[in-house]
Each structure stands twice: as structure tokens, then as C-alpha cells.
Amino acid sequence: MDADKLVALKANVKRMEYISLADIKMFFSVSDSEAQELLDKIIQCGLAQPYAMDGVHFKVNR
């Protein structure tokens, strides 16, 4: 995982209502496993809920 991508994601996720793996893959052009790792880091930092609202989208904490 690239630390620069994580920093960019942390900065941008605060502007979003919801985040999904598809969003991360689209923004950063990463593989499924790297997108999952980035999402896990966002959840560990407390920037998103640890469960999906509809099975796909995770609510961003404000």
C-alpha cells in the first residue's frame, strides 16, 4: 500500500457522505486487495463506520 494514497484518501473522504471499494478503485486505479487495505485503514482511523450500510457503501464519520 502506498502511503501517499492513504494520505490523499484521508483528506478526500471527509468531504464524502459514503465510501465504497468501487470509489477507492476508481479514484486511485488500484487492485481489489489494495482498495480493501485502504478501506480497512480508513475504518481503523475512525473515518468511516466499520459496517456497510447497504452491503457496499460505508458511512463516513463527520
Short mmCIF file of N, CA and C in Angstrom, two decimals, residues 1 6-7 12 17 23-25 27 43 51-53 60:
data_model
loop_
_atom_site.label_atom_id
_atom_site.label_comp_id
_atom_site.label_asym_id
_atom_site.label_seq_id
_atom_site.Cartn_x
_atom_site.Cartn_y
_atom_site.Cartn_z
N MET A 1 0.84 -1.18 0.00
CA MET A 1 0.00 0.00 0.00
C MET A 1 0.88 1.24 0.00
N LEU A 6 -2.97 6.73 0.87
CA LEU A 6 -3.71 6.76 2.12
C LEU A 6 -3.91 8.19 2.60
N VAL A 7 -2.90 9.01 2.51
CA VAL A 7 -3.00 10.41 2.92
C VAL A 7 -4.01 11.14 2.04
N ASN A 12 -9.64 13.36 1.32
CA ASN A 12 -10.83 13.46 0.49
C ASN A 12 -12.06 12.80 1.10
N GLU A 17 -20.16 11.56 1.85
CA GLU A 17 -21.17 11.00 2.75
C GLU A 17 -20.91 9.51 2.96
N ASP A 23 -15.38 3.16 -5.26
CA ASP A 23 -14.91 4.55 -5.25
C ASP A 23 -13.39 4.60 -5.13
N ILE A 24 -12.86 3.82 -4.21
CA ILE A 24 -11.41 3.80 -3.98
C ILE A 24 -10.69 3.28 -5.22
N LYS A 25 -11.22 2.21 -5.81
CA LYS A 25 -10.60 1.66 -7.02
C LYS A 25 -10.63 2.67 -8.16
N PHE A 27 -10.86 6.11 -7.95
CA PHE A 27 -10.03 7.28 -7.67
C PHE A 27 -8.54 7.00 -7.81
N ILE A 43 -11.19 2.80 8.10
CA ILE A 43 -12.05 2.35 9.19
C ILE A 43 -11.27 2.34 10.51
N TYR A 51 -19.09 -1.06 9.33
CA TYR A 51 -20.04 -1.93 8.66
C TYR A 51 -20.65 -1.19 7.47
N ALA A 52 -21.00 -1.93 6.46
CA ALA A 52 -21.59 -1.33 5.26
C ALA A 52 -23.06 -1.05 5.48
N MET A 53 -23.52 0.10 5.02
CA MET A 53 -24.92 0.48 5.18
C MET A 53 -25.83 -0.41 4.34
N VAL A 60 -19.39 7.66 6.17
CA VAL A 60 -18.23 8.43 6.61
C VAL A 60 -18.60 9.17 7.89
#
